[in-house]
mmCIF file of C-alpha atoms in Angstrom:
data_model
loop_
_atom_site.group_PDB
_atom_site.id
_atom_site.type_symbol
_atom_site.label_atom_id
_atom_site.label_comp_id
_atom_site.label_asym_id
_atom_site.label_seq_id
_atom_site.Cartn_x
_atom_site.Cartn_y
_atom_site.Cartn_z
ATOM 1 C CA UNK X 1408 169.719 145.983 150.384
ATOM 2 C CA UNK X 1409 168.851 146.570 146.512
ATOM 3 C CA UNK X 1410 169.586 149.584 145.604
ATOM 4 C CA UNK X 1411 167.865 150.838 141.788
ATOM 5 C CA UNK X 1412 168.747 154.205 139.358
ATOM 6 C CA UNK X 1413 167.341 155.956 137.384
ATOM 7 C CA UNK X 1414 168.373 159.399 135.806
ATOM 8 C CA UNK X 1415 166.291 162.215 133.998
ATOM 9 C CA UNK X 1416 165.894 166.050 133.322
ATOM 10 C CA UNK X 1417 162.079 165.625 135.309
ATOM 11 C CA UNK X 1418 161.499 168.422 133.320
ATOM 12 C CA UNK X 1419 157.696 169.741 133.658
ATOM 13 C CA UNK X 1420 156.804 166.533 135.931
ATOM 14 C CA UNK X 1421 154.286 164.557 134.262
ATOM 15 C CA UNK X 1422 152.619 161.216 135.030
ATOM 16 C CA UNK X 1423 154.912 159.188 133.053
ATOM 17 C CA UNK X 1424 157.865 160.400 135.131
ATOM 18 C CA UNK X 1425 155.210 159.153 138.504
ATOM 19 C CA UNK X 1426 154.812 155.964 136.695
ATOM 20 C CA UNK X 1427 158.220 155.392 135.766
ATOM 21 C CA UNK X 1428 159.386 155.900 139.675
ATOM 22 C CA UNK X 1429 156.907 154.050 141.363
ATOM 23 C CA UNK X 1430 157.440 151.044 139.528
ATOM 24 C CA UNK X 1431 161.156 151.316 139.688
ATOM 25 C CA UNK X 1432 160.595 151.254 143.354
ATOM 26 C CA UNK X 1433 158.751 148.411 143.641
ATOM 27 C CA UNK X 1434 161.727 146.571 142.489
ATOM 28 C CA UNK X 1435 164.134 147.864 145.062
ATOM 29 C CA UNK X 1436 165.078 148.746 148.652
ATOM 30 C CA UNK X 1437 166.450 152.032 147.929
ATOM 31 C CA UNK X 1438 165.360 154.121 144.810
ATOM 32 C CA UNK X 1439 167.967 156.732 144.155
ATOM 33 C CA UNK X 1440 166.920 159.463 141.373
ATOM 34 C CA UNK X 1441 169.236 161.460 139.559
ATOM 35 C CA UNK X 1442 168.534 164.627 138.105
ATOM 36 C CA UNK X 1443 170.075 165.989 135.138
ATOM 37 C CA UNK X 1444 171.898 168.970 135.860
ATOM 38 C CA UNK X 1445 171.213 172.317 134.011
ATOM 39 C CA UNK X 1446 174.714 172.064 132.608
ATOM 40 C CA UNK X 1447 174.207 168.659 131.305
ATOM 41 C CA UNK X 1448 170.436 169.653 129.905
ATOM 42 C CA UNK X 1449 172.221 172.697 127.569
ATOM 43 C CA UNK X 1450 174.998 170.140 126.727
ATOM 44 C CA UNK X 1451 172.474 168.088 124.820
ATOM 45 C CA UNK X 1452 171.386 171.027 123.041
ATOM 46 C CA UNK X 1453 168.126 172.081 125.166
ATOM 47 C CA UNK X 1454 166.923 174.369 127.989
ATOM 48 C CA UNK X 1455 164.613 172.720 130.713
ATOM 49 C CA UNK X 1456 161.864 175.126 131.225
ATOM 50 C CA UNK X 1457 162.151 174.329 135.317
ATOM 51 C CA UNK X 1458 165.927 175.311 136.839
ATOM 52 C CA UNK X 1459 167.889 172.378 138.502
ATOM 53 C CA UNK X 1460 166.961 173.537 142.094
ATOM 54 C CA UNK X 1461 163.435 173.309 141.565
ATOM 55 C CA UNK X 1462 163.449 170.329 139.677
ATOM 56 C CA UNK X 1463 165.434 168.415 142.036
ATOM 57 C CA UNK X 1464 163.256 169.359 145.412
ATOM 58 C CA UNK X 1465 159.915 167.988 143.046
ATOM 59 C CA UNK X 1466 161.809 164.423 142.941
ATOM 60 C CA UNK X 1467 162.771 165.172 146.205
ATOM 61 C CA UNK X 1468 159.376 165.117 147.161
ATOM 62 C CA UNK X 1469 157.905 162.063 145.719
ATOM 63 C CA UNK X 1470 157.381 158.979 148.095
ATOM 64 C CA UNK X 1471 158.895 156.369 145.454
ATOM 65 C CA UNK X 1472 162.294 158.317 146.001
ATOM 66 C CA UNK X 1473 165.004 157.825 148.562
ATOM 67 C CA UNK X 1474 167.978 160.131 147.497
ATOM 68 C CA UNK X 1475 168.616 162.265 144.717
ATOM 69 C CA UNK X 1476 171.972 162.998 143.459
ATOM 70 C CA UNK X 1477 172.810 165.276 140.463
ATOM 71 C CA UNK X 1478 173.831 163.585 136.914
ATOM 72 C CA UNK X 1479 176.609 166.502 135.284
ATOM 73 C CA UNK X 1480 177.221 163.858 132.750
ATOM 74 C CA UNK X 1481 175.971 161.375 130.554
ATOM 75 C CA UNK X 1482 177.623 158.230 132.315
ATOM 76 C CA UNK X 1483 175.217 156.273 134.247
ATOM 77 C CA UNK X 1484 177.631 153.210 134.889
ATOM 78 C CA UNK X 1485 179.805 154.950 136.675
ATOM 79 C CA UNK X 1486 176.966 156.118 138.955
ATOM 80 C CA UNK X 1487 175.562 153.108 139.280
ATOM 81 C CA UNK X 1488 179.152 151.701 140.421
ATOM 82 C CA UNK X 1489 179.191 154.175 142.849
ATOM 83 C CA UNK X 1490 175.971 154.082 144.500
ATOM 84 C CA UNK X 1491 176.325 150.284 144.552
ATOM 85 C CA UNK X 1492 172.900 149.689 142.549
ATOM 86 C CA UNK X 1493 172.023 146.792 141.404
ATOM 87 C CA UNK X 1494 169.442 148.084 139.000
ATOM 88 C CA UNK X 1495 169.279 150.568 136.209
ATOM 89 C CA UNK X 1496 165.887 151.564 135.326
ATOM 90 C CA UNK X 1497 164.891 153.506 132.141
ATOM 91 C CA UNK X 1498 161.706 153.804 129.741
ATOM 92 C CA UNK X 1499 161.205 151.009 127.136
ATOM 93 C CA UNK X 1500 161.836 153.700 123.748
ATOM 94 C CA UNK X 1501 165.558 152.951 124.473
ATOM 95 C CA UNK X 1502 164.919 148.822 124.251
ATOM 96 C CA UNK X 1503 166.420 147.412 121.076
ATOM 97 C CA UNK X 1504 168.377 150.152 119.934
ATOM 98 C CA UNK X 1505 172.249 149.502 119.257
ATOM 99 C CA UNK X 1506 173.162 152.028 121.783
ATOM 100 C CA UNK X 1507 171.281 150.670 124.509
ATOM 101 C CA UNK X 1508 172.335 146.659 123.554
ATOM 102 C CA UNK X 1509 175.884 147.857 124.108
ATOM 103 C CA UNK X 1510 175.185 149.161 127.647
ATOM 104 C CA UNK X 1511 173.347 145.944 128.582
ATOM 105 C CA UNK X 1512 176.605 144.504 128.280
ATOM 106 C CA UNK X 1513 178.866 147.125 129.876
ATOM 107 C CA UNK X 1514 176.251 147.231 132.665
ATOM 108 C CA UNK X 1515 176.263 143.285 132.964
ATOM 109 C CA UNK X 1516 179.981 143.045 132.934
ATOM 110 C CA UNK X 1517 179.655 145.161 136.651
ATOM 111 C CA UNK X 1518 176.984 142.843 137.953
ATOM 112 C CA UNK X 1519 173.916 145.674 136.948
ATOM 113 C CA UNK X 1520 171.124 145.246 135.185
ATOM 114 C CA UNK X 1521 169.014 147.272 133.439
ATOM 115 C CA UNK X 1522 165.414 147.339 133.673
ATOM 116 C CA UNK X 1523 163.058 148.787 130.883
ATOM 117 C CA UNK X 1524 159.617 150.108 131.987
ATOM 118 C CA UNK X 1525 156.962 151.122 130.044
ATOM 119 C CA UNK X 1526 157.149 154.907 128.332
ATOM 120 C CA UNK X 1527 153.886 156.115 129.089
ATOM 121 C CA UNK X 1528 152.373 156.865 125.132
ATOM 122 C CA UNK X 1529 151.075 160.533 124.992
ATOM 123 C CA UNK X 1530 152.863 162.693 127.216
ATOM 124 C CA UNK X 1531 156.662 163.510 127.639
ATOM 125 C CA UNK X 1532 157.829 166.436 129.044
ATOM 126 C CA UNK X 1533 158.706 167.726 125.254
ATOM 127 C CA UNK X 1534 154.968 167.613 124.164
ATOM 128 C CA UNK X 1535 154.299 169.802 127.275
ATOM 129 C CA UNK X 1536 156.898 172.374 126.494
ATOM 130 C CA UNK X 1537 154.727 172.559 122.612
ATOM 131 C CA UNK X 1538 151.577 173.056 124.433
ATOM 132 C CA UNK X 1539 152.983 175.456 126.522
ATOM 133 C CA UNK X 1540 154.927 177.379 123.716
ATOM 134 C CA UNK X 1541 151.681 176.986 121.591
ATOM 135 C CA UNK X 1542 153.532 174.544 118.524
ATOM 136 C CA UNK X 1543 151.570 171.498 119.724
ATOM 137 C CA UNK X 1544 148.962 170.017 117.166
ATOM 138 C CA UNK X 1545 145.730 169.326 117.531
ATOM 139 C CA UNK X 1546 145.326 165.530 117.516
ATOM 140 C CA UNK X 1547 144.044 162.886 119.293
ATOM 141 C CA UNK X 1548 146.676 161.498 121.358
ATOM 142 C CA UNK X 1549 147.618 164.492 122.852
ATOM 143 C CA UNK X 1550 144.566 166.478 122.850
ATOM 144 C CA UNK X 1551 143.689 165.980 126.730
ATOM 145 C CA UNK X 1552 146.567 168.507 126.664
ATOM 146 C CA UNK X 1553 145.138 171.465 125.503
#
């Protein structure tokens, strides 16, 4: 059995988050999703708009997902090693960076590879909390927000 990752706030759901999990579980037997705890979220220096709970019964929910667990903390290795994945799947802004070339090592080293998908251009769940808050701008990537 495969068994793939992935980790997120899933903040204010969006289609990027939909696209991100169905193709993540096209790759594998068992997706298993973990959602950043509320904890974690104010650790980085933000506030999700949606509490834990909530956010975690919407991933619940979707038919791409298998389990959820919660991620309290910013290793994803060590969940991985735990959950036995074989796969870690994140969006492609993290490709290339420095950061992200030193986990593709540390992940390879444990037999895990990480997958980059797509990042769906013109929504996150950051340009939704704008709109909502009313500091978005008006241009033409995002304005099939407003």
């Amino acid at each position: 059995m495969i068994i793939g990752y992935t980790a997120g706030v899933y903040d204010m759901f969006h289609i990027g988050h939909l696209n991100l999990l169905k193709n993540a579980k096209g790759m594998c037997d068992k997706l298993v999703v973990g959602v950043t705890t509320d904890e974690l979220v104010a650790y980085k220096g933000k506030q999700a708009t949606i509490p834990y709970e909530d956010r975690v019964e919407i991933v619940k929910s979707i038919k791409y997902v298998d389990a959820t667990v919660p991620q309290a903390d910013m290793d994803k290795l060590t969940m991985c090693k735990k959950l036995g994945a074989s796969y870690l799947f994140v969006g492609d802004d993290w490709y290339g960076t420095d950061k992200w070339n030193d986990y593709e090592r540390e992940f390879e080293r444990e037999g895990i590879k990480i997958i980059y998908f797509p990042y769906t251009k013109g929504i996150s769940s950051t340009l939704l909390n704008e709109v909502v808050n009313g500091n978005s701008t008006d241009n033409s990537e995002n304005s099939h927000l407003n």
